[in-house]
Coordinates of N, CA and C in Angstrom, one line a residue:
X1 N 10.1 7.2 -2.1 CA 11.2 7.3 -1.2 C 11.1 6.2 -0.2
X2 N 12.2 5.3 0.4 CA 12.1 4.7 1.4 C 13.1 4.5 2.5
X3 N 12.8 5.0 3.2 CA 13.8 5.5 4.6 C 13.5 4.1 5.5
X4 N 14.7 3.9 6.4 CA 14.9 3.4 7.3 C 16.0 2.8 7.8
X5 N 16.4 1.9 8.2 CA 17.9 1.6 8.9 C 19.0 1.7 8.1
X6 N 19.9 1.9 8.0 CA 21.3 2.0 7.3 C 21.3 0.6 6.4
X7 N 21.5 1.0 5.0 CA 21.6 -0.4 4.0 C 20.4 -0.9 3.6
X8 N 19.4 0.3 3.8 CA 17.8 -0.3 2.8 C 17.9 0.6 1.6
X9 N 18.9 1.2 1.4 CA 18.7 2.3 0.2 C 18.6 1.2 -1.3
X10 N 18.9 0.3 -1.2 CA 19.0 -0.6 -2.2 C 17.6 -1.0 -2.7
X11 N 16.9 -0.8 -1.7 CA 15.3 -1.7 -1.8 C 14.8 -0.2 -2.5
X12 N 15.3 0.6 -2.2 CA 14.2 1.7 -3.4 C 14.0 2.0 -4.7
X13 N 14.6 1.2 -5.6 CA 14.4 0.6 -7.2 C 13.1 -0.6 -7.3
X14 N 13.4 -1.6 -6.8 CA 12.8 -2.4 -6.8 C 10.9 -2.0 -5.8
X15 N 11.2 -1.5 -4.9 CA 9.9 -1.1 -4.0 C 9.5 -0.4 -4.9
X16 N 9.9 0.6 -5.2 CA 9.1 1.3 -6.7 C 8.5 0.8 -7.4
X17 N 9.4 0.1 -8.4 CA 8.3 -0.7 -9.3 C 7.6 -1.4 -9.0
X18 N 7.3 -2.1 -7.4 CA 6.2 -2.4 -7.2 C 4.7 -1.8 -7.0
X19 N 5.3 -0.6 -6.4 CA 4.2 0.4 -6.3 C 4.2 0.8 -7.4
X20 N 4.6 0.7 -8.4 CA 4.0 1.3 -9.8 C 3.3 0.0 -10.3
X21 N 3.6 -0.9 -10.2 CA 2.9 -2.4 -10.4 C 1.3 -2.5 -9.9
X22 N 1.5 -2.1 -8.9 CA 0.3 -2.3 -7.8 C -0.9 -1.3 -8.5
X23 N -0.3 0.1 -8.1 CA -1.2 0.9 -8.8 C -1.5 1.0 -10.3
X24 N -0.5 0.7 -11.1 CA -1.1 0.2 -12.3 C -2.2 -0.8 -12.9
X25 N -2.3 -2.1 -11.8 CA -3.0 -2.5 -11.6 C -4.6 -2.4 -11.4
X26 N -4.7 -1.0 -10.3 CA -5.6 -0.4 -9.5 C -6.4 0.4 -10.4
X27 N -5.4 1.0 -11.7 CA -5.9 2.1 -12.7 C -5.2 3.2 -12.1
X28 N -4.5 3.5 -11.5 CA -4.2 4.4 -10.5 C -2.7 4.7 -11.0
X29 N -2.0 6.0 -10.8 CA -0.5 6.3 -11.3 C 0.3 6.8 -9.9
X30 N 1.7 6.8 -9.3 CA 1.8 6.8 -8.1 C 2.1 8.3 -8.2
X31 N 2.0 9.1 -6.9 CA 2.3 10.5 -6.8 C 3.3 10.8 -5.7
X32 N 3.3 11.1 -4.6 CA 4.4 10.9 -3.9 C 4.0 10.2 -2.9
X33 N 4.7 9.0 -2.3 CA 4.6 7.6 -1.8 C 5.9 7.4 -1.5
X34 N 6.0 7.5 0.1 CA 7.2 7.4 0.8 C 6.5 5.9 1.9
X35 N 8.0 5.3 1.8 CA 8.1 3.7 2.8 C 8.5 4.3 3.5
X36 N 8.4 3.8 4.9 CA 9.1 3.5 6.1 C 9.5 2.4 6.8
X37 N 10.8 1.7 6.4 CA 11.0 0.9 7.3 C 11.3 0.6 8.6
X38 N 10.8 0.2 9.2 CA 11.2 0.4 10.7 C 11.0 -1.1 11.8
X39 N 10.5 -0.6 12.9 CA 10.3 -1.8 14.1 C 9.0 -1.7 14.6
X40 N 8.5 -3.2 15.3 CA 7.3 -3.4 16.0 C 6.9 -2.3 17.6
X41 N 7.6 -1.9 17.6 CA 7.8 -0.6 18.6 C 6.9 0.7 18.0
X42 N 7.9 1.2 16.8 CA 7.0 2.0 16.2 C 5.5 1.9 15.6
X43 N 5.2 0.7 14.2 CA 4.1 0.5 14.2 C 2.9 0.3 16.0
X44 N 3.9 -0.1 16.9 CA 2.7 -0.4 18.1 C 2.0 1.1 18.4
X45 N 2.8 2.0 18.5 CA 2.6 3.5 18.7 C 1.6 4.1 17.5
X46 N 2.3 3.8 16.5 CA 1.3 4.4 15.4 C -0.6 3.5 15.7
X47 N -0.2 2.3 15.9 CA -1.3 1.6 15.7 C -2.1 2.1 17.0
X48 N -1.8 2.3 18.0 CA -2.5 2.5 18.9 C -2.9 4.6 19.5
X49 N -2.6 5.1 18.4 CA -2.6 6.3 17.7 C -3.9 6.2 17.0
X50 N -3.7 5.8 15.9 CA -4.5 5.8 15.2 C -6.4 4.7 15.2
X51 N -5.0 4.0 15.4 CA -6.8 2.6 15.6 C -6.8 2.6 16.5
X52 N -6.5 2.8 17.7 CA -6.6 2.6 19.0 C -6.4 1.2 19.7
X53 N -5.7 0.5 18.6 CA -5.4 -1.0 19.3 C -3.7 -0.8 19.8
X54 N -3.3 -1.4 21.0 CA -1.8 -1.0 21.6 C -1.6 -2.1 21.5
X55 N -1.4 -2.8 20.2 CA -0.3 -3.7 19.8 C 0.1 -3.7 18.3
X56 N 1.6 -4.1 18.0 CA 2.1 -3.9 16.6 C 1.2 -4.2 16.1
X57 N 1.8 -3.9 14.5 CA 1.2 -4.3 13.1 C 2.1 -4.8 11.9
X58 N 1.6 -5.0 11.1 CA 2.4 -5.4 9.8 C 2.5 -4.2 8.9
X59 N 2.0 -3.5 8.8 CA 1.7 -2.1 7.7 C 0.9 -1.1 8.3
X60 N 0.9 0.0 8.5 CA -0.4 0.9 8.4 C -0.1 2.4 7.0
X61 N -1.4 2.0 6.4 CA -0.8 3.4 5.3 C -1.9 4.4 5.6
X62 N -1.3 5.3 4.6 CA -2.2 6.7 5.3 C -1.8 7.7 4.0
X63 N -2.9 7.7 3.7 CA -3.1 8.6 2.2 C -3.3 9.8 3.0
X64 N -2.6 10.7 1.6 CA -2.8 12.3 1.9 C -3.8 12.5 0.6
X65 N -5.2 13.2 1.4 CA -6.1 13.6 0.6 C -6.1 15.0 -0.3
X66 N -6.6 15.4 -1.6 CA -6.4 16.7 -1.7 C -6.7 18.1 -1.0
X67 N -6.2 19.1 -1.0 CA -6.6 20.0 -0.3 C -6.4 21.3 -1.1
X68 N -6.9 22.2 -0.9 CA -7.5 23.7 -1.7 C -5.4 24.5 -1.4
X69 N -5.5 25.4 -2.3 CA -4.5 26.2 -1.6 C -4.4 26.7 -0.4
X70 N -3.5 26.7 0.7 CA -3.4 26.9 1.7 C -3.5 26.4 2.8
X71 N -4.4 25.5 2.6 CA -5.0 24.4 3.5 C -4.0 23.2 3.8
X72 N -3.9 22.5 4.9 CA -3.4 21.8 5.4 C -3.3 20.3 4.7
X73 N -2.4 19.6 4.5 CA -2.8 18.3 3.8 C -2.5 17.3 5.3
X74 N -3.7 16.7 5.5 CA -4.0 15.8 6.2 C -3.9 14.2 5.9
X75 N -3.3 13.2 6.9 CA -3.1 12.3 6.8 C -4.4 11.9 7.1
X76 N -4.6 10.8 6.4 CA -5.9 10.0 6.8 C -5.6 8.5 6.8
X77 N -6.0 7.7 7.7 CA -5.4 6.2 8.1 C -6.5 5.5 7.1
X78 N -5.4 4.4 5.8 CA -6.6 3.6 5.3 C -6.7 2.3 5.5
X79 N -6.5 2.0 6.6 CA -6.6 0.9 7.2 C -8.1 0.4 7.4
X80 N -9.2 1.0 7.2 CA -10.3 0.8 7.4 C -11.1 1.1 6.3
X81 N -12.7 0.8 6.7 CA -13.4 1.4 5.5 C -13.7 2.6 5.5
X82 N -13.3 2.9 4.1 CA -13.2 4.3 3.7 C -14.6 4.6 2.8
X83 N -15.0 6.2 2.8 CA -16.4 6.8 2.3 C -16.4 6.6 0.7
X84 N -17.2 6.4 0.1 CA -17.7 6.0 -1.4 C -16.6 7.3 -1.6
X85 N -16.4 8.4 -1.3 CA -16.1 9.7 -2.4 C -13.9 9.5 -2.1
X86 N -13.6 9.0 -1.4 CA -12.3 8.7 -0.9 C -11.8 7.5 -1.1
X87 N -12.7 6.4 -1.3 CA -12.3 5.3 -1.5 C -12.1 4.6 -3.3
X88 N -13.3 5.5 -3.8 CA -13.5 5.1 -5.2 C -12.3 5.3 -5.9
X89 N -12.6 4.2 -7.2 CA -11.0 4.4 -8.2 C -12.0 5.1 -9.4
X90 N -10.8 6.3 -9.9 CA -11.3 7.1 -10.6 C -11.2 6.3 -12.2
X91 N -12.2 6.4 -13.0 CA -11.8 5.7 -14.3 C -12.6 6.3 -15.7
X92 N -11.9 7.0 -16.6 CA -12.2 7.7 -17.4 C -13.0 6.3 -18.7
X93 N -14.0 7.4 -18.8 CA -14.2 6.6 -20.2 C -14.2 7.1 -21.6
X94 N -13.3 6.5 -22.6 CA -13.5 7.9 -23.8 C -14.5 7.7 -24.8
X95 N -15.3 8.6 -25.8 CA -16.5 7.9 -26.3 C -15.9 8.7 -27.3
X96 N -16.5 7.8 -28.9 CA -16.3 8.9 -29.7 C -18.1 9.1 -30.5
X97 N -17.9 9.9 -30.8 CA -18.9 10.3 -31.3 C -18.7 11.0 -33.3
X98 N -19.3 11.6 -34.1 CA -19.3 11.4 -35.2 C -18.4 12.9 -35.2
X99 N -19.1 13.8 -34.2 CA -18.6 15.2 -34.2 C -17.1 14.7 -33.7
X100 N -17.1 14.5 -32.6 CA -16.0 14.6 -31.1 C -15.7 13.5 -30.5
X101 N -14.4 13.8 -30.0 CA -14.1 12.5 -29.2 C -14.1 13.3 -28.1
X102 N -13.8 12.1 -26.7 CA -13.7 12.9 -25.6 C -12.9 11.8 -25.2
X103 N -11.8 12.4 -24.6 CA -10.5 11.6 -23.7 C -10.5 11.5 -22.6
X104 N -10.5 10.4 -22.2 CA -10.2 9.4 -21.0 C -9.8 10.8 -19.6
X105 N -9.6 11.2 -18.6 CA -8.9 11.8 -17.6 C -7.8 10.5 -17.5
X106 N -6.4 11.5 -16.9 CA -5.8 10.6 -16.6 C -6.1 10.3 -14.7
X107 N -5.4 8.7 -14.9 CA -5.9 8.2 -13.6 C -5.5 9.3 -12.4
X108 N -6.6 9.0 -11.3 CA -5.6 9.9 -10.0 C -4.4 9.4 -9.8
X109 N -3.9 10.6 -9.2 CA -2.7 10.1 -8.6 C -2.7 9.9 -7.2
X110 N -1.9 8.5 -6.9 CA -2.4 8.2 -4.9 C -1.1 8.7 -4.7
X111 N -1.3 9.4 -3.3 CA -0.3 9.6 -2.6 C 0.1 9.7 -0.9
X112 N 0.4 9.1 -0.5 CA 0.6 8.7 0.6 C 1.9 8.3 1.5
X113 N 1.8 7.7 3.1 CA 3.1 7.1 3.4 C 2.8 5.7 3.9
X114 N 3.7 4.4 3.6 CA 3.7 3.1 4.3 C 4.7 3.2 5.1
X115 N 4.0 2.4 6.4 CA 4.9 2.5 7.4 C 5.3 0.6 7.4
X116 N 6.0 0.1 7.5 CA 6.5 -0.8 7.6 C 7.3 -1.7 8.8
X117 N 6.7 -2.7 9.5 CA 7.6 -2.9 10.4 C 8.6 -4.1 10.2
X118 N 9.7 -4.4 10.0 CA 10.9 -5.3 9.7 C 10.9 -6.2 10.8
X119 N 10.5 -6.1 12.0 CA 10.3 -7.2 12.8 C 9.1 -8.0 12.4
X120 N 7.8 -7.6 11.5 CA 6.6 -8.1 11.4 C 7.4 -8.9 10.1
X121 N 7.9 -8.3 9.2 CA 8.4 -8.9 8.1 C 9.2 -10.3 7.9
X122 N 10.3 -10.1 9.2 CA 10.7 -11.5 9.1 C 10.2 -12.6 9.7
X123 N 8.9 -12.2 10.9 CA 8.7 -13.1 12.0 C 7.6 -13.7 10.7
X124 N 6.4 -12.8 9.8 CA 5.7 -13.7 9.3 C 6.5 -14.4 7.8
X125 N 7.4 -14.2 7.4 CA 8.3 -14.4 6.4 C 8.5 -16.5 6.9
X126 N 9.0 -16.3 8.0 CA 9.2 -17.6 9.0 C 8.1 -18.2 8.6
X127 N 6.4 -17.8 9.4 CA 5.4 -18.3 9.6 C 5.4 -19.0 7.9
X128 N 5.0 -18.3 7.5 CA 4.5 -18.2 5.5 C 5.0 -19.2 4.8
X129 N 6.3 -19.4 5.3 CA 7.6 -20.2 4.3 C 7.6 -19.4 3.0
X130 N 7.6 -18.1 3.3 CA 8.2 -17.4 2.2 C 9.7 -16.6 2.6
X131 N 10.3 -15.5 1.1 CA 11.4 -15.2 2.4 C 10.9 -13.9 2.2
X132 N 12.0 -13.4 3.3 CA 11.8 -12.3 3.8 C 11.5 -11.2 2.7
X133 N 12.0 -11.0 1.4 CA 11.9 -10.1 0.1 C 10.1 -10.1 -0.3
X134 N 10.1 -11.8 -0.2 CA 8.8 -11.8 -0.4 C 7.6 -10.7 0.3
X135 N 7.9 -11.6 1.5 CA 6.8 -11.2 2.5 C 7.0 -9.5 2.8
X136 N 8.0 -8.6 2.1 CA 8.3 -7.2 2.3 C 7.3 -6.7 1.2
X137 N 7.8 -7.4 -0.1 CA 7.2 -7.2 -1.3 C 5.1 -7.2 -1.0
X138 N 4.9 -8.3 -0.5 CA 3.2 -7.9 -0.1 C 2.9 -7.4 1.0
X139 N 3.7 -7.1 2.1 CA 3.2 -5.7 2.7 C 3.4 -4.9 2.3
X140 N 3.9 -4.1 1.1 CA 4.2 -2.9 -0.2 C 2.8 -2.9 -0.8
X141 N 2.5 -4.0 -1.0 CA 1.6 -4.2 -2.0 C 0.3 -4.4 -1.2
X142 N -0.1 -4.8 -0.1 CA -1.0 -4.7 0.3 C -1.4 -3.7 0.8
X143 N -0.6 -2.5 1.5 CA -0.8 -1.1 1.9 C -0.5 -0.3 0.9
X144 N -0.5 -0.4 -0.3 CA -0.4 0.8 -1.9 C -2.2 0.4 -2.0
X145 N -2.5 -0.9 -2.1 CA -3.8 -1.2 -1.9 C -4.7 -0.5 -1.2
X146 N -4.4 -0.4 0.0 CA -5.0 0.2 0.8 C -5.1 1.6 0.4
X147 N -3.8 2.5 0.2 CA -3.8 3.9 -0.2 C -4.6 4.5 -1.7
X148 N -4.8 3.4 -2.8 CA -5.6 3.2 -3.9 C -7.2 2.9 -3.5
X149 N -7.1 2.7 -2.0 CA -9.2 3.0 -1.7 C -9.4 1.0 -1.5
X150 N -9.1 0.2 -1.6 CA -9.0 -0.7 -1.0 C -9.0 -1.2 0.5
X151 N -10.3 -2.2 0.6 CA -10.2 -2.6 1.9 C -10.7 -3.9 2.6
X152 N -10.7 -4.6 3.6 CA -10.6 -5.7 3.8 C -11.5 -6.2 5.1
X153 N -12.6 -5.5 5.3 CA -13.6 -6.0 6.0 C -14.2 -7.1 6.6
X154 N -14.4 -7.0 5.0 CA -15.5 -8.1 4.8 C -14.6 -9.7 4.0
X155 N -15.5 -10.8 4.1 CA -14.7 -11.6 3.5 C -14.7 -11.6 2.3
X156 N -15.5 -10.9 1.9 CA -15.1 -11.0 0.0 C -14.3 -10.2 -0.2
X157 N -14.0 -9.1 0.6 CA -12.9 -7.8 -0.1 C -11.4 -8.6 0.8
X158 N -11.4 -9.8 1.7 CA -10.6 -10.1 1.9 C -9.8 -11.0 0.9
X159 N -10.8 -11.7 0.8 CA -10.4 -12.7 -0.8 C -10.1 -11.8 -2.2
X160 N -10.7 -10.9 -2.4 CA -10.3 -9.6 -3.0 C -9.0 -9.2 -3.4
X161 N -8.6 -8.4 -1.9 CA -7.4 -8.3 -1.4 C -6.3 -9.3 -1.5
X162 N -6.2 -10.1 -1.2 CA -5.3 -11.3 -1.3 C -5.3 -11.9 -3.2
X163 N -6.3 -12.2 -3.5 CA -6.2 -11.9 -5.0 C -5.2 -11.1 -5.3
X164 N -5.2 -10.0 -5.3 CA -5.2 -8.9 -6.0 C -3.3 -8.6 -5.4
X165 N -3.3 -8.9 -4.3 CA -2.1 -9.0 -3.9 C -1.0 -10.2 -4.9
X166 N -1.4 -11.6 -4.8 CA -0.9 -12.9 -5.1 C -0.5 -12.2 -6.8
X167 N -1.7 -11.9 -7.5 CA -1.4 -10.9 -9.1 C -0.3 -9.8 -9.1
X168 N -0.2 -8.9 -8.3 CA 0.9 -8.1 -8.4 C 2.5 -9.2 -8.0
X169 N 2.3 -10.0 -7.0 CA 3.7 -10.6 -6.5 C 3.6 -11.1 -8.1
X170 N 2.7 -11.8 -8.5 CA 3.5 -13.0 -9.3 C 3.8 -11.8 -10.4
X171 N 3.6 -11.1 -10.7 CA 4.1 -9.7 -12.1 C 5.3 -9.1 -11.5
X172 N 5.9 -9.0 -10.8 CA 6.8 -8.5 -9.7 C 7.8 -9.4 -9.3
X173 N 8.2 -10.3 -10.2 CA 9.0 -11.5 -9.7 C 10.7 -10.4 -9.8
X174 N 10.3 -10.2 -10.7 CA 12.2 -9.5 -10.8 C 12.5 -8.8 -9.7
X175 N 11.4 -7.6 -9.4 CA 11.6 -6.9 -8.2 C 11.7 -7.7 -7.3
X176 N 10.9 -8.5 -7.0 CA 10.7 -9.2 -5.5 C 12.5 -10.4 -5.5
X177 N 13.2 -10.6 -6.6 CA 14.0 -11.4 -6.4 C 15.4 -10.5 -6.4
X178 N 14.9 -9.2 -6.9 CA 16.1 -8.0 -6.1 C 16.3 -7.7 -4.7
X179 N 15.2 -7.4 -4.0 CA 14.8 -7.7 -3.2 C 15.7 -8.6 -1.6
X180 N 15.3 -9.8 -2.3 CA 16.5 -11.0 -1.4 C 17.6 -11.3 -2.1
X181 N 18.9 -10.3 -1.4 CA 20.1 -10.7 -1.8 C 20.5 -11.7 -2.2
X182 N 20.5 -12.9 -2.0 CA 20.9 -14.4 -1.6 C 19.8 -15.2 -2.9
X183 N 18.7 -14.5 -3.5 CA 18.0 -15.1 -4.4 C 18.7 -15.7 -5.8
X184 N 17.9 -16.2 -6.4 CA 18.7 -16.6 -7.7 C 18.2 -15.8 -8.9

C-alpha cells in the first residue's frame, strides 16, 4: 500500500514490483508493506523519535516482528544493527535422501512500513544527477533492505548495501521508468 499526497496512487504498481524485486532478491517474499510518502518535517519527527537525531531523513523503515495471539505487534526501527535472531535471512535447504525428501520452508515473509520523505527525494535526485523516479525507486529499495535484516554500519555492509541496491535498480528499469512520467 502507498499513501501520501493526492496523485501518488499511480506509484503503487510499479513500487510493488520493486519491493517484490528487492525481496526476491533477499530470498525473502513481501507480506504486508505499506509506503509513506510524505515531507522532511515528518521524517524529522519520526527520526528524532526514534534515533534520537532532530534532523530529517531520506527513509526510515520499521518492521513488524512476529507476535503470539493476542499480543501486541510492535514496530521496531531497522535502521540500525539488528540481533542475529531478527536480522537473519531465513533459507531452506532441501535434501534428498534415498528414503525422503525434505522441502525447502518457504521464505519469511517481511513486513513492515517505509516512511519516505519527497523533499529528501527530489533535493538528492538534484545532487545524484539522477531523476527523481530514480532516486524514489532506491530509497524503496534501500529501506525493503533494511526491513529484510540488512544493514549499513560498517563499510563493507555499506558497499554491500549499495551493491545490492544498484542490482535491484538495474532489474527494475520498467518500474523505475513508470515511475518518471516524462521518461521514455
Amino acid at each position: 500500500m502507498v499513501s501520501g499526497a493526492r496523485g501518488l496512487g499511480r506509484l503503487s504498481g510499479p513500487l510493488r514490483s520493486i519491493v517484490r524485486a528487492t525481496l526476491a532478491a533477499e530470498g525473502s517474499t513481501p507480506g504486508e508493506i505499506s509506503i509513506v510518502l510524505t515531507d522532511d518535517a515528518a521524517l524529522r519527527v519520526l527520526n528524532r523519535e526514534w534515533r534520537g537525531i532532530d534532523r530529517a531523513t531520506d527513509v526510515i523503515s520499521f518492521a513488524y516482528d512476529e507476535q503470539g495471539p493476542g499480543e501486541t505487534v510492535r514496530p521496531r526501527y531497522t535502521g540500525r544493527a539488528l540481533d542475529a535472531d531478527t536480522g537473519a535471512r531465513r533459507r531452506g535447504i532441501g535434501a534428498r535422501t534415498r528414503r525422503a525428501s525434505v522441502t525447502a520452508p518457504a521464505p519469511a515473509a517481511v513486513n513492515g512500513d517505509l516512511v519516505i520523505s519527497l523533499d529528501r527525494v527530489r533535493e538528492q535526485a538534484r545532487r545524484f544527477g539522477v531523476t527523481e523516479g530514480a532516486e524514489l525507486a532506491r530509497l524503496v529499495i534501500h529501506g525493503v533492505l533494511h526491513l529484510a535484516g540488512r544493514d549499513h554500519q560498517r563499510a563493507a555492509q555499506r558497499r554491500d548495501m549499495r551493491a545490492r541496491e544498484d542490482a535491484v535498480l538495474r532489474a527494475c528499469g520498467a518500474a523505475v521508468r513508470a515511475i518518471d512520467p516524462g521518461s521514455p
